Amino acid sequence: MFQKEFADRLTANPGDKMYCRLSVNTQLLAKVEHLMKVKRTEFRPPPKVDSAVVRIQPKNPPPPINFPEWDGLVRIAFLRKNKTLLAIFKQNQMIALLEKNYKVFCSVKNIPIPPKLDMKEKIEKILTESGFAQKRARSLDIDDFLALLLAFNKEGIHFA
């Protein structure tokens, strides 16, 4: 049993007002089901909020995914869930972070770093070619986030 607002976040679907990083990560790792609402008047003394009962069944086996990297992408996407992904990823801080991660990846894998690396252009190209440039985090489901992570990883951009 959880506070109703928290339960709503756990069970939210893409497009819902309550859809957030918690929803995506929980639904990636478990099947989440809203069972019932429990009104505050059912308790003595009554709390200030309503509650809800939620069933959380872990997926067995868990998805074969690098969770820190997954969470890094989802964290970035939900910084401003109502902005387009292109607008989020074009921010100077984001470009600097991804460029740093890219250079670390290249040095670990012994891949030469292109002399005229334009990370902003590279990110725009990835988002445009994968069809995510004008999409917003609030409307992406788990499969969309997986496809986006794969598109970035194919180009050597990592989030952890």
PDB file of C-alpha atoms in Angstrom:
ATOM      1  CA  MET A   1       0.000   0.000   0.000  1.00  0.00           C
ATOM      2  CA  PHE A   2       1.305   3.415  -1.013  1.00  0.00           C
ATOM      3  CA  GLN A   3       0.104   6.997  -0.999  1.00  0.00           C
ATOM      4  CA  LYS A   4      -2.228   7.386  -3.975  1.00  0.00           C
ATOM      5  CA  GLU A   5      -0.005   9.930  -5.738  1.00  0.00           C
ATOM      6  CA  PHE A   6       3.016   7.611  -5.547  1.00  0.00           C
ATOM      7  CA  ALA A   7       0.921   4.646  -6.734  1.00  0.00           C
ATOM      8  CA  ASP A   8      -0.307   6.751  -9.668  1.00  0.00           C
ATOM      9  CA  ARG A   9       3.313   7.486 -10.620  1.00  0.00           C
ATOM     10  CA  LEU A  10       4.219   3.789 -10.447  1.00  0.00           C
ATOM     11  CA  THR A  11       1.365   2.751 -12.727  1.00  0.00           C
ATOM     12  CA  ALA A  12       1.315   5.743 -15.119  1.00  0.00           C
ATOM     13  CA  ASN A  13       1.458   5.096 -18.860  1.00  0.00           C
ATOM     14  CA  PRO A  14       3.021   7.221 -21.620  1.00  0.00           C
ATOM     15  CA  GLY A  15       0.989  10.379 -22.081  1.00  0.00           C
ATOM     16  CA  ASP A  16      -0.369  10.430 -18.509  1.00  0.00           C
ATOM     17  CA  LYS A  17       0.292  13.521 -16.421  1.00  0.00           C
ATOM     18  CA  MET A  18       1.989  11.402 -13.726  1.00  0.00           C
ATOM     19  CA  TYR A  19       4.271   9.541 -16.188  1.00  0.00           C
ATOM     20  CA  CYS A  20       7.858   9.988 -15.036  1.00  0.00           C
ATOM     21  CA  ARG A  21      11.255   8.336 -14.668  1.00  0.00           C
ATOM     22  CA  LEU A  22       9.911   6.262 -11.765  1.00  0.00           C
ATOM     23  CA  SER A  23       7.158   4.866 -14.024  1.00  0.00           C
ATOM     24  CA  VAL A  24       9.594   3.909 -16.780  1.00  0.00           C
ATOM     25  CA  ASN A  25      12.186   2.295 -14.511  1.00  0.00           C
ATOM     26  CA  THR A  26       9.624   0.399 -12.438  1.00  0.00           C
ATOM     27  CA  GLN A  27       7.792  -0.908 -15.495  1.00  0.00           C
ATOM     28  CA  LEU A  28      11.091  -1.937 -17.105  1.00  0.00           C
ATOM     29  CA  LEU A  29      11.932  -4.207 -14.177  1.00  0.00           C
ATOM     30  CA  ALA A  30       8.477  -5.279 -12.972  1.00  0.00           C
ATOM     31  CA  LYS A  31       4.840  -5.728 -13.906  1.00  0.00           C
ATOM     32  CA  VAL A  32       2.954  -3.043 -11.994  1.00  0.00           C
ATOM     33  CA  GLU A  33      -0.786  -3.271 -11.430  1.00  0.00           C
ATOM     34  CA  HIS A  34      -3.133  -0.915  -9.569  1.00  0.00           C
ATOM     35  CA  LEU A  35      -5.447  -3.107  -7.464  1.00  0.00           C
ATOM     36  CA  MET A  36      -7.617  -0.767  -5.394  1.00  0.00           C
ATOM     37  CA  LYS A  37      -7.992   2.658  -3.840  1.00  0.00           C
ATOM     38  CA  VAL A  38      -8.211   3.007  -0.073  1.00  0.00           C
ATOM     39  CA  LYS A  39      -9.858   6.182   1.168  1.00  0.00           C
ATOM     40  CA  ARG A  40      -8.373   8.040   4.111  1.00  0.00           C
ATOM     41  CA  THR A  41     -11.655   7.580   6.011  1.00  0.00           C
ATOM     42  CA  GLU A  42     -10.932   3.832   6.284  1.00  0.00           C
ATOM     43  CA  PHE A  43      -8.243   4.531   8.899  1.00  0.00           C
ATOM     44  CA  ARG A  44      -8.413   5.727  12.496  1.00  0.00           C
ATOM     45  CA  PRO A  45      -7.114   8.361  12.930  1.00  0.00           C
ATOM     46  CA  PRO A  46      -7.533   9.318   9.273  1.00  0.00           C
ATOM     47  CA  PRO A  47      -4.334  10.332   7.461  1.00  0.00           C
ATOM     48  CA  LYS A  48      -4.209  13.434   5.274  1.00  0.00           C
ATOM     49  CA  VAL A  49      -3.938  11.467   2.000  1.00  0.00           C
ATOM     50  CA  ASP A  50      -5.695   8.613   0.214  1.00  0.00           C
ATOM     51  CA  SER A  51      -3.861   5.346  -0.411  1.00  0.00           C
ATOM     52  CA  ALA A  52      -3.773   2.696  -3.102  1.00  0.00           C
ATOM     53  CA  VAL A  53      -2.802  -0.959  -3.223  1.00  0.00           C
ATOM     54  CA  VAL A  54      -0.385  -1.831  -6.011  1.00  0.00           C
ATOM     55  CA  ARG A  55       0.929  -5.240  -7.054  1.00  0.00           C
ATOM     56  CA  ILE A  56       4.571  -5.217  -8.169  1.00  0.00           C
ATOM     57  CA  GLN A  57       5.811  -8.472  -9.712  1.00  0.00           C
ATOM     58  CA  PRO A  58       9.495  -8.451 -10.685  1.00  0.00           C
ATOM     59  CA  LYS A  59      10.151  -9.634 -14.224  1.00  0.00           C
ATOM     60  CA  ASN A  60      11.991 -12.923 -14.092  1.00  0.00           C
ATOM     61  CA  PRO A  61      14.513 -12.942 -15.597  1.00  0.00           C
ATOM     62  CA  PRO A  62      15.124  -9.200 -15.539  1.00  0.00           C
ATOM     63  CA  PRO A  63      15.748  -7.577 -18.923  1.00  0.00           C
ATOM     64  CA  PRO A  64      19.375  -7.911 -20.097  1.00  0.00           C
ATOM     65  CA  ILE A  65      20.212  -4.231 -19.921  1.00  0.00           C
ATOM     66  CA  ASN A  66      22.971  -2.110 -18.434  1.00  0.00           C
ATOM     67  CA  PHE A  67      20.764  -0.368 -15.877  1.00  0.00           C
ATOM     68  CA  PRO A  68      23.107   2.542 -14.992  1.00  0.00           C
ATOM     69  CA  GLU A  69      23.308   3.412 -18.689  1.00  0.00           C
ATOM     70  CA  TRP A  70      19.540   3.003 -19.142  1.00  0.00           C
ATOM     71  CA  ASP A  71      18.869   5.201 -16.119  1.00  0.00           C
ATOM     72  CA  GLY A  72      21.324   7.807 -17.394  1.00  0.00           C
ATOM     73  CA  LEU A  73      19.347   8.158 -20.624  1.00  0.00           C
ATOM     74  CA  VAL A  74      15.958   8.184 -18.892  1.00  0.00           C
ATOM     75  CA  ARG A  75      17.208  10.711 -16.318  1.00  0.00           C
ATOM     76  CA  ILE A  76      18.288  13.074 -19.114  1.00  0.00           C
ATOM     77  CA  ALA A  77      15.053  12.593 -21.079  1.00  0.00           C
ATOM     78  CA  PHE A  78      12.910  13.433 -18.043  1.00  0.00           C
ATOM     79  CA  LEU A  79      14.871  16.556 -17.052  1.00  0.00           C
ATOM     80  CA  ARG A  80      12.157  18.435 -18.915  1.00  0.00           C
ATOM     81  CA  LYS A  81       9.594  15.826 -19.929  1.00  0.00           C
ATOM     82  CA  ASN A  82       7.524  18.312 -21.937  1.00  0.00           C
ATOM     83  CA  LYS A  83      10.419  19.511 -24.122  1.00  0.00           C
ATOM     84  CA  THR A  84      11.404  17.716 -27.288  1.00  0.00           C
ATOM     85  CA  LEU A  85      14.351  15.361 -26.983  1.00  0.00           C
ATOM     86  CA  LEU A  86      16.270  17.461 -29.499  1.00  0.00           C
ATOM     87  CA  ALA A  87      15.871  20.558 -27.300  1.00  0.00           C
ATOM     88  CA  ILE A  88      17.049  18.636 -24.234  1.00  0.00           C
ATOM     89  CA  PHE A  89      20.086  17.111 -25.940  1.00  0.00           C
ATOM     90  CA  LYS A  90      21.120  20.400 -27.632  1.00  0.00           C
ATOM     91  CA  GLN A  91      21.853  22.101 -24.304  1.00  0.00           C
ATOM     92  CA  ASN A  92      25.530  22.997 -23.917  1.00  0.00           C
ATOM     93  CA  GLN A  93      25.927  21.070 -20.649  1.00  0.00           C
ATOM     94  CA  MET A  94      24.423  17.972 -22.237  1.00  0.00           C
ATOM     95  CA  ILE A  95      26.674  18.187 -25.287  1.00  0.00           C
ATOM     96  CA  ALA A  96      29.742  18.579 -23.050  1.00  0.00           C
ATOM     97  CA  LEU A  97      28.738  15.571 -20.928  1.00  0.00           C
ATOM     98  CA  LEU A  98      28.084  13.328 -23.924  1.00  0.00           C
ATOM     99  CA  GLU A  99      31.294  14.445 -25.629  1.00  0.00           C
ATOM    100  CA  LYS A 100      33.259  13.553 -22.494  1.00  0.00           C
ATOM    101  CA  ASN A 101      31.557  10.140 -22.316  1.00  0.00           C
ATOM    102  CA  TYR A 102      32.246   9.590 -26.025  1.00  0.00           C
ATOM    103  CA  LYS A 103      35.945  10.373 -25.631  1.00  0.00           C
ATOM    104  CA  VAL A 104      36.230   8.018 -22.649  1.00  0.00           C
ATOM    105  CA  PHE A 105      34.483   5.268 -24.637  1.00  0.00           C
ATOM    106  CA  CYS A 106      36.827   5.791 -27.601  1.00  0.00           C
ATOM    107  CA  SER A 107      39.942   5.713 -25.436  1.00  0.00           C
ATOM    108  CA  VAL A 108      38.824   2.535 -23.628  1.00  0.00           C
ATOM    109  CA  LYS A 109      38.034   0.781 -26.925  1.00  0.00           C
ATOM    110  CA  ASN A 110      41.159   2.146 -28.697  1.00  0.00           C
ATOM    111  CA  ILE A 111      39.029   3.917 -31.287  1.00  0.00           C
ATOM    112  CA  PRO A 112      40.565   7.067 -32.771  1.00  0.00           C
ATOM    113  CA  ILE A 113      38.620  10.220 -31.943  1.00  0.00           C
ATOM    114  CA  PRO A 114      37.717  12.155 -35.102  1.00  0.00           C
ATOM    115  CA  PRO A 115      39.783  15.383 -35.282  1.00  0.00           C
ATOM    116  CA  LYS A 116      36.766  17.562 -36.088  1.00  0.00           C
ATOM    117  CA  LEU A 117      34.263  16.012 -33.690  1.00  0.00           C
ATOM    118  CA  ASP A 118      31.023  18.007 -33.667  1.00  0.00           C
ATOM    119  CA  MET A 119      29.007  16.356 -30.903  1.00  0.00           C
ATOM    120  CA  LYS A 120      26.008  18.648 -31.382  1.00  0.00           C
ATOM    121  CA  GLU A 121      25.738  17.627 -35.035  1.00  0.00           C
ATOM    122  CA  LYS A 122      26.259  13.952 -34.149  1.00  0.00           C
ATOM    123  CA  ILE A 123      23.458  14.054 -31.558  1.00  0.00           C
ATOM    124  CA  GLU A 124      21.077  15.854 -33.941  1.00  0.00           C
ATOM    125  CA  LYS A 125      21.821  13.255 -36.625  1.00  0.00           C
ATOM    126  CA  ILE A 126      21.143  10.345 -34.253  1.00  0.00           C
ATOM    127  CA  LEU A 127      17.867  11.828 -33.009  1.00  0.00           C
ATOM    128  CA  THR A 128      16.664  12.777 -36.495  1.00  0.00           C
ATOM    129  CA  GLU A 129      17.566   9.480 -38.167  1.00  0.00           C
ATOM    130  CA  SER A 130      16.004   7.438 -35.370  1.00  0.00           C
ATOM    131  CA  GLY A 131      12.823   9.545 -35.493  1.00  0.00           C
ATOM    132  CA  PHE A 132      13.045  10.868 -31.930  1.00  0.00           C
ATOM    133  CA  ALA A 133      14.054  14.506 -32.557  1.00  0.00           C
ATOM    134  CA  GLN A 134      10.542  15.927 -32.143  1.00  0.00           C
ATOM    135  CA  LYS A 135       9.279  13.411 -29.583  1.00  0.00           C
ATOM    136  CA  ARG A 136       8.894  14.137 -25.888  1.00  0.00           C
ATOM    137  CA  ALA A 137       9.816  11.903 -22.946  1.00  0.00           C
ATOM    138  CA  ARG A 138       6.244  12.019 -21.639  1.00  0.00           C
ATOM    139  CA  SER A 139       5.043  10.124 -24.738  1.00  0.00           C
ATOM    140  CA  LEU A 140       7.784   7.469 -25.072  1.00  0.00           C
ATOM    141  CA  ASP A 141       7.208   3.912 -23.906  1.00  0.00           C
ATOM    142  CA  ILE A 142       9.867   1.436 -22.779  1.00  0.00           C
ATOM    143  CA  ASP A 143      10.444   0.117 -26.311  1.00  0.00           C
ATOM    144  CA  ASP A 144      11.017   3.677 -27.548  1.00  0.00           C
ATOM    145  CA  PHE A 145      13.591   4.311 -24.818  1.00  0.00           C
ATOM    146  CA  LEU A 146      15.319   1.020 -25.684  1.00  0.00           C
ATOM    147  CA  ALA A 147      15.446   1.992 -29.372  1.00  0.00           C
ATOM    148  CA  LEU A 148      16.820   5.426 -28.463  1.00  0.00           C
ATOM    149  CA  LEU A 149      19.495   3.917 -26.209  1.00  0.00           C
ATOM    150  CA  LEU A 150      20.472   1.492 -28.972  1.00  0.00           C
ATOM    151  CA  ALA A 151      20.715   4.333 -31.517  1.00  0.00           C
ATOM    152  CA  PHE A 152      23.054   6.290 -29.245  1.00  0.00           C
ATOM    153  CA  ASN A 153      25.128   3.213 -28.350  1.00  0.00           C
ATOM    154  CA  LYS A 154      25.610   2.299 -32.030  1.00  0.00           C
ATOM    155  CA  GLU A 155      27.289   5.686 -32.490  1.00  0.00           C
ATOM    156  CA  GLY A 156      29.472   5.222 -29.405  1.00  0.00           C
ATOM    157  CA  ILE A 157      27.529   7.563 -27.129  1.00  0.00           C
ATOM    158  CA  HIS A 158      26.970   6.163 -23.660  1.00  0.00           C
ATOM    159  CA  PHE A 159      25.267   7.501 -20.551  1.00  0.00           C
ATOM    160  CA  ALA A 160      27.169   5.779 -17.741  1.00  0.00           C
TER     161      ALA A 160
END
